Amino acid sequence: MVSDQGRHSPLSPPDAADLVLDFVNTRPIDGRAERLADASATGRWLRATGLVHTETLITEADAAAARELRQALVTVLLAHAGEPDGDGATLEAAEAYLRRSGAMYPLSPVITADDVRLLPAQVGVAGAFGALLAAVADLARKGTWTRVKACRNPPCHLGFYDRTRNCSAAYCSPRRCGAQVAMRSYRSRRTAGAEDAPIG
């Protein structure tokens, strides 16, 4: 059994992190199929996670909205991992999209003597998207939102939870993606050095 202290440790991912990571990792990563490709696939994922009822109608517009929400979250998770963004326009656009999403999929506070939780104010697909935003809000409230990251190794960008004590992880796997980035950087430096070397 996991102790209360273990469950609340910032090094242990809370349930909200699992939901957000499952969502961002619906992308076609490591040869896996796109799980939000269309209405049918999106419906399967939403039902499997319990975010919608089995009878909820999922449209192609819903699938497109899910992919847009996912991409905005991936951009923010890349920023958590220290991914440089040039002039910051991509991150700014993602944050603006998420602000609009907050207005489109509002949350309602549920207050008890022990806690306050944010729950979707809508049902159906809108409620499902609201539940994803509520999970993000819960992570922020617990101080663990910045530990939810996306791997900086393109084209991986796998979502992962940073369990390091100093929250410094940038890759889903140091041995795989971290090593790949280091090797590409090494080869790039060698190529640049060869081009700069005097001839003759």
CSV table of C-alpha atoms in Angstrom, one decimal:
chain,number,residue,atom,x,y,z
A,1,MET,CA,0.0,0.0,0.0
A,2,VAL,CA,1.2,3.5,-0.9
A,3,SER,CA,1.4,5.8,2.1
A,4,ASP,CA,-0.3,9.2,2.1
A,5,GLN,CA,3.1,10.7,2.2
A,6,GLY,CA,4.1,8.8,-0.9
A,7,ARG,CA,1.0,9.7,-2.8
A,8,HIS,CA,1.5,13.4,-2.1
A,9,SER,CA,5.3,13.4,-2.9
A,10,PRO,CA,6.0,15.6,-5.9
A,11,LEU,CA,8.2,12.7,-7.2
A,12,SER,CA,5.1,10.4,-7.5
A,13,PRO,CA,2.8,11.3,-10.3
A,14,PRO,CA,-0.8,12.0,-9.2
A,15,ASP,CA,-3.8,10.6,-11.1
A,16,ALA,CA,-4.3,14.0,-12.8
A,17,ALA,CA,-0.8,13.6,-14.4
A,18,ASP,CA,-1.7,10.1,-15.7
A,19,LEU,CA,-4.8,11.5,-17.4
A,20,VAL,CA,-3.0,14.5,-19.0
A,21,LEU,CA,-0.1,12.2,-20.2
A,22,ASP,CA,-2.5,9.6,-21.6
A,23,PHE,CA,-4.1,12.4,-23.6
A,24,VAL,CA,-0.9,14.0,-25.0
A,25,ASN,CA,0.5,10.5,-25.8
A,26,THR,CA,-2.4,9.7,-28.1
A,27,ARG,CA,-0.1,11.1,-30.8
A,28,PRO,CA,1.4,8.6,-33.3
A,29,ILE,CA,4.7,8.0,-31.3
A,30,ASP,CA,7.1,5.1,-31.9
A,31,GLY,CA,5.0,3.7,-34.7
A,32,ARG,CA,1.8,3.7,-32.7
A,33,ALA,CA,-1.4,4.8,-34.5
A,34,GLU,CA,-2.9,8.2,-34.1
A,35,ARG,CA,-5.6,7.6,-31.4
A,36,LEU,CA,-7.5,10.9,-32.2
A,37,ALA,CA,-7.4,10.4,-36.0
A,38,ASP,CA,-11.2,10.8,-36.4
A,39,ALA,CA,-14.5,10.7,-34.6
A,40,SER,CA,-14.5,7.0,-34.2
A,41,ALA,CA,-11.0,6.8,-32.7
A,42,THR,CA,-11.5,9.8,-30.5
A,43,GLY,CA,-14.7,8.3,-29.2
A,44,ARG,CA,-12.9,5.1,-28.3
A,45,TRP,CA,-10.2,7.0,-26.3
A,46,LEU,CA,-12.8,9.2,-24.5
A,47,ARG,CA,-14.9,6.2,-23.6
A,48,ALA,CA,-11.9,4.1,-22.5
A,49,THR,CA,-10.8,6.8,-20.1
A,50,GLY,CA,-14.3,7.2,-18.8
A,51,LEU,CA,-14.5,10.9,-19.8
A,52,VAL,CA,-17.8,10.4,-21.8
A,53,HIS,CA,-20.7,7.9,-21.6
A,54,THR,CA,-20.9,5.1,-24.1
A,55,GLU,CA,-23.9,6.8,-25.8
A,56,THR,CA,-22.2,10.2,-26.2
A,57,LEU,CA,-22.1,11.3,-29.9
A,58,ILE,CA,-18.6,12.2,-31.1
A,59,THR,CA,-18.2,14.3,-34.3
A,60,GLU,CA,-15.3,15.0,-36.6
A,61,ALA,CA,-15.3,18.5,-35.2
A,62,ASP,CA,-14.9,17.1,-31.7
A,63,ALA,CA,-11.9,15.0,-32.9
A,64,ALA,CA,-10.3,18.1,-34.5
A,65,ALA,CA,-10.8,20.1,-31.3
A,66,ALA,CA,-9.3,17.2,-29.3
A,67,ARG,CA,-6.2,17.3,-31.5
A,68,GLU,CA,-5.9,21.1,-31.2
A,69,LEU,CA,-6.2,20.9,-27.4
A,70,ARG,CA,-3.6,18.2,-27.4
A,71,GLN,CA,-1.1,20.1,-29.5
A,72,ALA,CA,-1.5,23.2,-27.3
A,73,LEU,CA,-0.7,21.1,-24.2
A,74,VAL,CA,2.3,19.4,-25.9
A,75,THR,CA,3.7,22.9,-26.7
A,76,VAL,CA,3.4,23.8,-23.0
A,77,LEU,CA,4.9,20.5,-21.9
A,78,LEU,CA,7.9,21.1,-24.2
A,79,ALA,CA,8.4,24.5,-22.6
A,80,HIS,CA,8.4,22.7,-19.2
A,81,ALA,CA,11.3,20.6,-20.6
A,82,GLY,CA,13.2,23.7,-21.6
A,83,GLU,CA,12.5,23.5,-25.4
A,84,PRO,CA,13.7,26.8,-26.9
A,85,ASP,CA,10.9,28.6,-28.8
A,86,GLY,CA,12.7,31.3,-30.8
A,87,ASP,CA,10.7,34.4,-30.2
A,88,GLY,CA,8.2,32.5,-28.1
A,89,ALA,CA,5.4,32.9,-30.6
A,90,THR,CA,4.5,29.2,-30.6
A,91,LEU,CA,4.2,29.0,-26.8
A,92,GLU,CA,2.2,32.3,-26.7
A,93,ALA,CA,-0.2,30.9,-29.3
A,94,ALA,CA,-0.6,27.7,-27.3
A,95,GLU,CA,-1.3,29.6,-24.1
A,96,ALA,CA,-3.8,31.8,-25.8
A,97,TYR,CA,-5.6,28.7,-27.2
A,98,LEU,CA,-5.7,27.2,-23.7
A,99,ARG,CA,-7.2,30.4,-22.3
A,100,ARG,CA,-9.9,30.3,-24.9
A,101,SER,CA,-10.5,26.6,-24.0
A,102,GLY,CA,-10.9,27.6,-20.4
A,103,ALA,CA,-13.8,29.8,-21.4
A,104,MET,CA,-15.3,27.2,-23.7
A,105,TYR,CA,-15.1,24.4,-21.2
A,106,PRO,CA,-15.7,26.1,-17.8
A,107,LEU,CA,-15.1,24.5,-14.5
A,108,SER,CA,-17.2,24.7,-11.3
A,109,PRO,CA,-15.7,24.6,-7.8
A,110,VAL,CA,-17.1,21.9,-5.5
A,111,ILE,CA,-16.4,22.9,-2.0
A,112,THR,CA,-16.4,20.6,1.0
A,113,ALA,CA,-15.0,20.9,4.6
A,114,ASP,CA,-11.9,19.0,3.5
A,115,ASP,CA,-11.1,20.3,0.0
A,116,VAL,CA,-12.1,22.3,-3.0
A,117,ARG,CA,-12.2,20.5,-6.4
A,118,LEU,CA,-12.8,21.9,-9.9
A,119,LEU,CA,-15.2,19.8,-12.0
A,120,PRO,CA,-16.5,20.3,-15.5
A,121,ALA,CA,-19.6,22.5,-15.7
A,122,GLN,CA,-20.7,20.8,-18.8
A,123,VAL,CA,-21.4,17.2,-19.9
A,124,GLY,CA,-20.5,15.2,-23.1
A,125,VAL,CA,-17.4,16.1,-25.1
A,126,ALA,CA,-17.3,19.6,-23.7
A,127,GLY,CA,-17.3,18.1,-20.2
A,128,ALA,CA,-14.5,15.7,-21.2
A,129,PHE,CA,-12.3,18.6,-22.4
A,130,GLY,CA,-13.2,20.4,-19.1
A,131,ALA,CA,-12.0,17.3,-17.2
A,132,LEU,CA,-8.7,17.5,-18.9
A,133,LEU,CA,-8.4,21.2,-18.0
A,134,ALA,CA,-9.4,20.3,-14.4
A,135,ALA,CA,-6.6,17.8,-14.2
A,136,VAL,CA,-4.1,20.5,-15.3
A,137,ALA,CA,-5.6,22.9,-12.6
A,138,ASP,CA,-5.2,20.1,-10.0
A,139,LEU,CA,-1.6,19.6,-10.9
A,140,ALA,CA,-0.9,23.3,-10.7
A,141,ARG,CA,-2.6,23.5,-7.3
A,142,LYS,CA,-0.4,20.6,-6.1
A,143,GLY,CA,2.7,22.3,-7.4
A,144,THR,CA,3.5,19.5,-9.9
A,145,TRP,CA,2.3,21.0,-13.2
A,146,THR,CA,5.9,21.8,-14.3
A,147,ARG,CA,6.9,18.2,-13.8
A,148,VAL,CA,4.6,17.1,-16.6
A,149,LYS,CA,6.8,17.4,-19.7
A,150,ALA,CA,7.2,16.4,-23.3
A,151,CYS,CA,10.5,14.9,-24.5
A,152,ARG,CA,12.7,17.5,-26.3
A,153,ASN,CA,14.0,14.9,-28.8
A,154,PRO,CA,12.2,15.4,-32.1
A,155,PRO,CA,10.1,13.7,-33.3
A,156,CYS,CA,9.5,11.8,-30.0
A,157,HIS,CA,7.9,14.5,-27.8
A,158,LEU,CA,6.5,11.7,-25.6
A,159,GLY,CA,4.8,13.1,-22.5
A,160,PHE,CA,6.4,12.0,-19.3
A,161,TYR,CA,6.4,12.9,-15.6
A,162,ASP,CA,9.8,14.2,-14.3
A,163,ARG,CA,10.7,12.3,-11.2
A,164,THR,CA,14.1,14.0,-10.7
A,165,ARG,CA,14.5,15.9,-7.4
A,166,ASN,CA,15.5,19.1,-9.1
A,167,CYS,CA,12.9,18.8,-11.9
A,168,SER,CA,15.7,18.9,-14.5
A,169,ALA,CA,14.7,16.0,-16.9
A,170,ALA,CA,14.4,17.0,-20.6
A,171,TYR,CA,14.0,13.6,-22.3
A,172,CYS,CA,11.6,10.7,-21.7
A,173,SER,CA,14.7,8.4,-21.6
A,174,PRO,CA,18.2,9.7,-21.1
A,175,ARG,CA,19.7,6.5,-22.5
A,176,ARG,CA,17.6,6.6,-25.7
A,177,CYS,CA,16.4,10.1,-26.5
A,178,GLY,CA,19.0,11.9,-24.5
A,179,ALA,CA,21.7,9.9,-26.2
A,180,GLN,CA,20.2,10.5,-29.6
A,181,VAL,CA,20.3,14.3,-29.1
A,182,ALA,CA,23.8,14.2,-27.8
A,183,MET,CA,25.0,12.2,-30.8
A,184,ARG,CA,23.3,14.5,-33.3
A,185,SER,CA,24.9,17.5,-31.5
A,186,TYR,CA,28.3,15.8,-31.7
A,187,ARG,CA,27.9,15.0,-35.4
A,188,SER,CA,26.8,18.6,-36.1
A,189,ARG,CA,29.8,20.0,-34.3
A,190,ARG,CA,32.1,17.7,-36.2
A,191,THR,CA,30.5,18.6,-39.5
A,192,ALA,CA,30.8,22.3,-38.7
A,193,GLY,CA,34.4,21.9,-37.6
A,194,ALA,CA,35.2,20.1,-40.9
A,195,GLU,CA,33.7,22.9,-42.9
A,196,ASP,CA,35.6,25.5,-41.0
A,197,ALA,CA,38.9,23.7,-41.3
A,198,PRO,CA,41.5,25.3,-43.7
A,199,ILE,CA,42.0,23.4,-47.0
A,200,GLY,CA,45.5,22.2,-47.9
